[in-house]
């Protein structure tokens, strides 16, 4: 999180009056609210693009991203153990690794609607089979899981393979990299909405690209992820931590960033 503040400060102090105005938003997104080609329409904010990771060279987040793990220098300062202790996973050069049976970790900050980028690598050489091989998970709002699993020549139930919305939607295709190589997930998550009485107003929607390939296309989640169950929605806060699962396997993660969409 330490990297956020310098960026925000840079934007605030470097922005011209026109750009500062733009950063306040675009107003209505409804075409009917604007004449076609209306030159009075607010300009989108300028963002330096993300760059892709290639092999062991890690890409750069876009300039407006919140960086959740940028490398060893930052450590896991933005994360904590589920019980509130410091995250105990191993931080190495450019990545961190699940330390089996130490428990999952979650972001210290809560998030709702996000664009989330996560890179991960399954253990090499592979060990185990089915669900017992390179298993972890990315949980939006600590509840809605995009499965992490070594699905490279490793069969399992389809709604539990890599990039599945666990227990609900298999990925459209299997775009898995080999063990030891890096995978990228680009996730667009729209959180569920609840009314004041806790009734569901709109469900969660999830889109996922796995290594640049569309694998989940705006899928409507039936509720939180469950093992051998599909639990119903239960009202929860608008912002909750993103968490990573300890499933007893030394899965590696790197280059984790998000952009808030609300
Ligand atoms: Mg999992």
Tab-separated table of C-alpha atoms and ligand atoms in Angstrom:
chain	number	residue	atom	x	y	z
A	1	UNK	CA	0.000	0.000	0.000
A	2	UNK	CA	2.994	2.224	0.487
A	3	UNK	CA	3.196	2.679	-3.245
A	4	UNK	CA	-0.249	4.197	-3.509
A	5	UNK	CA	0.393	7.505	-1.844
A	6	UNK	CA	3.262	8.720	-4.033
A	7	UNK	CA	1.148	8.033	-7.090
A	8	UNK	CA	-1.872	9.900	-5.799
A	9	UNK	CA	0.322	12.810	-4.770
A	10	UNK	CA	1.940	12.850	-8.208
A	11	UNK	CA	-1.441	13.001	-9.920
A	12	UNK	CA	-2.794	15.705	-7.650
A	13	UNK	CA	0.178	17.985	-8.048
A	14	UNK	CA	0.992	17.292	-11.685
A	15	UNK	CA	-2.528	17.544	-13.081
A	16	UNK	CA	-3.437	20.592	-15.107
A	17	UNK	CA	-6.767	22.250	-14.183
A	18	UNK	CA	-8.390	20.488	-17.124
A	19	UNK	CA	-7.105	17.070	-16.030
A	20	UNK	CA	-8.144	17.679	-12.439
A	21	UNK	CA	-11.636	18.364	-13.689
A	22	UNK	CA	-11.595	15.148	-15.700
A	23	UNK	CA	-10.532	13.105	-12.706
A	24	UNK	CA	-13.817	14.009	-11.040
A	25	UNK	CA	-15.576	11.665	-13.448
A	26	UNK	CA	-17.426	11.561	-16.711
A	27	UNK	CA	-20.901	12.330	-15.422
A	28	UNK	CA	-23.633	10.207	-16.915
A	29	UNK	CA	-22.506	7.216	-19.010
A	30	UNK	CA	-25.910	7.041	-20.683
A	31	UNK	CA	-25.636	7.936	-24.401
A	32	UNK	CA	-29.137	9.454	-24.338
A	33	UNK	CA	-27.878	12.061	-21.878
A	34	UNK	CA	-25.443	13.453	-24.468
A	35	UNK	CA	-25.627	14.599	-28.068
A	36	UNK	CA	-23.683	12.378	-30.402
A	37	UNK	CA	-20.036	13.570	-30.604
A	38	UNK	CA	-20.704	16.182	-27.928
A	39	UNK	CA	-17.403	17.987	-27.409
A	40	UNK	CA	-18.570	19.213	-23.998
A	41	UNK	CA	-18.580	15.674	-22.699
A	42	UNK	CA	-15.927	15.274	-19.944
A	43	UNK	CA	-12.688	13.653	-21.079
A	44	UNK	CA	-11.674	10.291	-19.591
A	45	UNK	CA	-8.743	10.482	-17.201
A	46	UNK	CA	-5.355	9.702	-18.723
A	47	UNK	CA	-3.781	6.460	-17.424
A	48	UNK	CA	-0.407	4.990	-18.342
A	49	UNK	CA	-1.096	1.484	-19.580
A	50	UNK	CA	-0.215	-1.768	-17.886
A	51	UNK	CA	2.579	-3.806	-19.438
A	52	UNK	CA	2.428	-7.573	-19.665
A	53	UNK	CA	4.771	-9.877	-17.808
A	54	UNK	CA	6.994	-11.981	-20.075
A	55	UNK	CA	8.594	-14.992	-18.456
A	56	UNK	CA	10.457	-13.816	-15.362
A	57	UNK	CA	10.183	-10.153	-16.343
A	58	UNK	CA	7.269	-8.767	-14.364
A	59	UNK	CA	4.948	-6.267	-16.036
A	60	UNK	CA	3.969	-2.874	-14.669
A	61	UNK	CA	0.519	-2.010	-13.305
A	62	UNK	CA	-1.392	0.847	-14.921
A	63	UNK	CA	-0.726	4.187	-13.255
A	64	UNK	CA	-4.057	4.322	-11.425
A	65	UNK	CA	-3.798	0.857	-9.856
A	66	UNK	CA	-3.689	0.001	-6.180
A	67	UNK	CA	-0.698	-2.326	-5.880
A	68	UNK	CA	-1.318	-5.256	-3.536
A	69	UNK	CA	2.004	-6.950	-4.233
A	70	UNK	CA	4.632	-5.346	-6.410
A	71	UNK	CA	7.719	-7.297	-5.362
A	72	UNK	CA	9.870	-8.318	-2.465
A	73	UNK	CA	10.618	-4.719	-1.469
A	74	UNK	CA	6.998	-4.136	-0.563
A	75	UNK	CA	6.616	-7.496	1.164
A	76	UNK	CA	3.160	-8.485	2.296
A	77	UNK	CA	2.470	-5.237	4.132
A	78	UNK	CA	-0.950	-4.930	2.478
A	79	UNK	CA	-1.977	-8.388	3.667
A	80	UNK	CA	-2.664	-10.131	6.945
A	81	UNK	CA	-3.433	-13.591	8.263
A	82	UNK	CA	-7.136	-14.364	8.718
A	83	UNK	CA	-6.677	-13.942	12.482
A	84	UNK	CA	-5.156	-10.471	12.037
A	85	UNK	CA	-1.530	-11.555	12.510
A	86	UNK	CA	1.060	-10.491	9.901
A	87	UNK	CA	0.863	-12.613	6.741
A	88	UNK	CA	3.283	-15.488	7.303
A	89	UNK	CA	3.814	-16.596	3.741
A	90	UNK	CA	7.295	-16.681	2.202
A	91	UNK	CA	8.364	-13.577	0.289
A	92	UNK	CA	11.128	-14.138	-2.248
A	93	UNK	CA	12.582	-12.249	-5.184
A	94	UNK	CA	9.570	-10.853	-7.009
A	95	UNK	CA	6.969	-13.262	-5.701
A	96	UNK	CA	5.477	-14.751	-2.564
A	97	UNK	CA	4.584	-18.352	-1.825
A	98	UNK	CA	1.972	-20.140	0.245
A	99	UNK	CA	3.512	-21.712	3.339
A	100	UNK	CA	1.298	-24.771	3.709
A	101	UNK	CA	-0.845	-25.035	6.819
A	102	UNK	CA	-0.125	-21.494	7.996
A	103	UNK	CA	-3.589	-20.392	6.873
A	104	UNK	CA	-4.960	-18.054	4.249
A	105	UNK	CA	-4.218	-14.366	3.932
A	106	UNK	CA	-6.416	-11.368	3.125
A	107	UNK	CA	-5.946	-7.754	2.165
A	108	UNK	CA	-6.006	-5.319	5.054
A	109	UNK	CA	-8.250	-3.074	2.959
A	110	UNK	CA	-11.753	-3.974	1.782
A	111	UNK	CA	-12.899	-3.746	-1.822
A	112	UNK	CA	-16.166	-3.990	-3.743
A	113	UNK	CA	-16.338	-3.709	-7.532
A	114	UNK	CA	-12.845	-4.175	-8.934
A	115	UNK	CA	-10.656	-4.998	-11.897
A	116	UNK	CA	-8.133	-7.385	-10.346
A	117	UNK	CA	-4.880	-8.662	-11.852
A	118	UNK	CA	-3.197	-11.660	-10.203
A	119	UNK	CA	-0.309	-13.789	-11.451
A	120	UNK	CA	0.359	-17.221	-10.021
A	121	UNK	CA	2.487	-20.274	-10.627
A	122	UNK	CA	1.850	-23.919	-9.740
A	123	UNK	CA	4.635	-25.899	-8.035
A	124	UNK	CA	7.249	-27.530	-10.283
A	125	UNK	CA	7.754	-30.425	-10.483
A	126	UNK	CA	4.040	-31.098	-9.981
A	127	UNK	CA	3.061	-33.114	-6.946
A	128	UNK	CA	-0.269	-34.907	-6.426
A	129	UNK	CA	-3.297	-35.075	-8.652
A	130	UNK	CA	-6.869	-33.872	-9.015
A	131	UNK	CA	-7.657	-31.221	-6.359
A	132	UNK	CA	-4.488	-32.132	-4.474
A	133	UNK	CA	-2.151	-30.393	-6.924
A	134	UNK	CA	-1.288	-26.711	-6.972
A	135	UNK	CA	-4.525	-25.731	-5.247
A	136	UNK	CA	-5.161	-22.243	-3.928
A	137	UNK	CA	-7.802	-19.654	-4.732
A	138	UNK	CA	-8.542	-15.977	-5.201
A	139	UNK	CA	-11.591	-14.999	-3.138
A	140	UNK	CA	-13.330	-11.732	-3.976
A	141	UNK	CA	-14.893	-10.260	-0.846
A	142	UNK	CA	-13.521	-13.309	0.976
A	143	UNK	CA	-16.466	-15.274	-0.462
A	144	UNK	CA	-16.508	-15.637	-4.253
A	145	UNK	CA	-13.672	-17.901	-5.448
A	146	UNK	CA	-11.828	-17.903	-8.718
A	147	UNK	CA	-10.115	-21.267	-8.422
A	148	UNK	CA	-6.350	-21.614	-8.555
A	149	UNK	CA	-5.276	-25.171	-9.383
A	150	UNK	CA	-2.601	-26.876	-11.452
A	151	UNK	CA	-4.887	-27.821	-14.339
A	152	UNK	CA	-2.026	-28.623	-16.705
A	153	UNK	CA	-2.644	-32.232	-17.748
A	154	UNK	CA	-4.419	-32.788	-14.447
A	155	UNK	CA	-8.072	-33.827	-14.545
A	156	UNK	CA	-10.598	-32.863	-11.910
A	157	UNK	CA	-14.267	-31.919	-11.743
A	158	UNK	CA	-14.712	-29.069	-14.247
A	159	UNK	CA	-16.266	-26.573	-11.830
A	160	UNK	CA	-13.146	-26.965	-9.704
A	161	UNK	CA	-10.389	-26.611	-12.288
A	162	UNK	CA	-8.200	-23.544	-12.762
A	163	UNK	CA	-10.217	-20.370	-13.473
A	164	UNK	CA	-13.485	-22.034	-12.459
A	165	UNK	CA	-15.895	-20.001	-10.349
A	166	UNK	CA	-15.639	-22.763	-7.804
A	167	UNK	CA	-18.620	-25.073	-7.643
A	168	UNK	CA	-20.588	-23.019	-10.184
A	169	UNK	CA	-18.951	-22.374	-13.556
A	170	UNK	CA	-16.139	-24.289	-15.293
A	171	UNK	CA	-13.904	-22.031	-17.378
A	172	UNK	CA	-14.908	-21.779	-21.059
A	173	UNK	CA	-11.527	-23.297	-21.978
A	174	UNK	CA	-8.426	-24.551	-20.156
A	175	UNK	CA	-5.721	-21.904	-20.805
A	176	UNK	CA	-3.309	-23.228	-18.179
A	177	UNK	CA	0.449	-22.651	-18.296
A	178	UNK	CA	2.756	-25.534	-17.380
A	179	UNK	CA	3.858	-25.998	-13.747
A	180	UNK	CA	6.551	-23.491	-12.802
A	181	UNK	CA	5.427	-21.069	-15.499
A	182	UNK	CA	3.315	-18.030	-14.724
A	183	UNK	CA	-0.416	-17.626	-15.196
A	184	UNK	CA	-2.255	-14.314	-15.250
A	185	UNK	CA	-5.839	-13.771	-14.162
A	186	UNK	CA	-7.581	-10.556	-15.144
A	187	UNK	CA	-10.843	-10.461	-13.234
A	188	UNK	CA	-13.733	-8.015	-13.424
A	189	UNK	CA	-15.873	-8.376	-10.352
A	190	UNK	CA	-19.177	-6.672	-9.688
A	191	UNK	CA	-20.248	-7.203	-6.113
A	192	UNK	CA	-23.764	-8.262	-5.086
A	193	UNK	CA	-26.144	-5.555	-3.934
A	194	UNK	CA	-28.451	-5.923	-0.945
A	195	UNK	CA	-31.273	-3.682	0.218
A	196	UNK	CA	-31.610	-2.273	3.732
A	197	UNK	CA	-33.418	-5.411	4.852
A	198	UNK	CA	-30.625	-7.622	3.570
A	199	UNK	CA	-32.540	-8.938	0.555
A	200	UNK	CA	-30.586	-9.515	-2.641
A	201	UNK	CA	-31.094	-6.699	-5.161
A	202	UNK	CA	-28.542	-7.863	-7.730
A	203	UNK	CA	-26.139	-10.840	-7.705
A	204	UNK	CA	-22.370	-10.824	-8.150
A	205	UNK	CA	-21.056	-10.959	-11.729
A	206	UNK	CA	-17.609	-12.228	-12.642
A	207	UNK	CA	-15.574	-11.983	-15.832
A	208	UNK	CA	-12.154	-13.673	-16.029
A	209	UNK	CA	-9.378	-13.739	-18.600
A	210	UNK	CA	-6.826	-16.523	-18.026
A	211	UNK	CA	-3.563	-15.768	-19.811
A	212	UNK	CA	-5.443	-13.345	-22.070
A	213	UNK	CA	-8.168	-15.868	-22.943
A	214	UNK	CA	-11.778	-15.199	-21.928
A	215	UNK	CA	-12.800	-17.990	-19.566
A	216	UNK	CA	-15.698	-16.448	-17.600
A	217	UNK	CA	-18.003	-14.089	-19.486
A	218	UNK	CA	-19.987	-11.929	-17.046
A	219	UNK	CA	-21.252	-14.981	-15.172
A	220	UNK	CA	-23.950	-14.502	-12.555
A	221	UNK	CA	-22.906	-16.127	-9.297
A	222	UNK	CA	-25.536	-18.157	-7.449
A	223	UNK	CA	-24.077	-17.088	-4.096
A	224	UNK	CA	-20.774	-17.500	-2.252
A	225	UNK	CA	-18.484	-20.357	-3.283
A	226	UNK	CA	-18.872	-23.585	-1.368
A	227	UNK	CA	-17.306	-27.051	-1.319
A	228	UNK	CA	-19.988	-29.614	-2.229
A	229	UNK	CA	-22.599	-26.918	-1.705
A	230	UNK	CA	-24.068	-23.824	-3.322
A	231	UNK	CA	-24.922	-21.610	-0.377
A	232	UNK	CA	-27.419	-18.780	-0.896
A	233	UNK	CA	-26.471	-15.131	-0.685
A	234	UNK	CA	-26.251	-13.607	2.738
A	235	UNK	CA	-26.170	-9.821	3.066
A	236	UNK	CA	-22.678	-8.481	3.684
A	237	UNK	CA	-20.741	-5.249	3.643
A	238	UNK	CA	-20.107	-3.310	0.423
A	239	UNK	CA	-16.342	-3.651	0.833
A	240	UNK	CA	-14.556	-6.749	2.104
A	241	UNK	CA	-11.006	-8.107	1.819
A	242	UNK	CA	-9.701	-10.113	-1.099
A	243	UNK	CA	-8.228	-13.349	0.202
A	244	UNK	CA	-5.884	-16.087	-0.990
A	245	UNK	CA	-6.334	-19.684	0.063
A	246	UNK	CA	-3.863	-21.946	1.839
A	247	UNK	CA	-4.761	-25.358	0.415
A	248	UNK	CA	-1.530	-27.028	1.585
A	249	UNK	CA	0.350	-26.348	-1.659
A	250	UNK	CA	3.293	-23.952	-2.210
A	251	UNK	CA	1.627	-21.927	-4.986
A	252	UNK	CA	3.424	-18.681	-5.904
A	253	UNK	CA	1.882	-15.264	-6.560
A	254	UNK	CA	3.230	-12.027	-8.008
A	255	UNK	CA	2.215	-8.704	-9.577
A	256	UNK	CA	-1.147	-8.275	-7.845
A	257	UNK	CA	-2.974	-5.029	-8.451
A	258	UNK	CA	-6.495	-3.745	-8.773
A	259	UNK	CA	-8.525	-0.787	-9.905
A	260	UNK	CA	-11.643	0.117	-7.970
A	261	UNK	CA	-14.678	0.417	-10.244
A	262	UNK	CA	-17.200	2.018	-7.905
B	1	LIG	MG1	-9.031	-23.556	-4.196
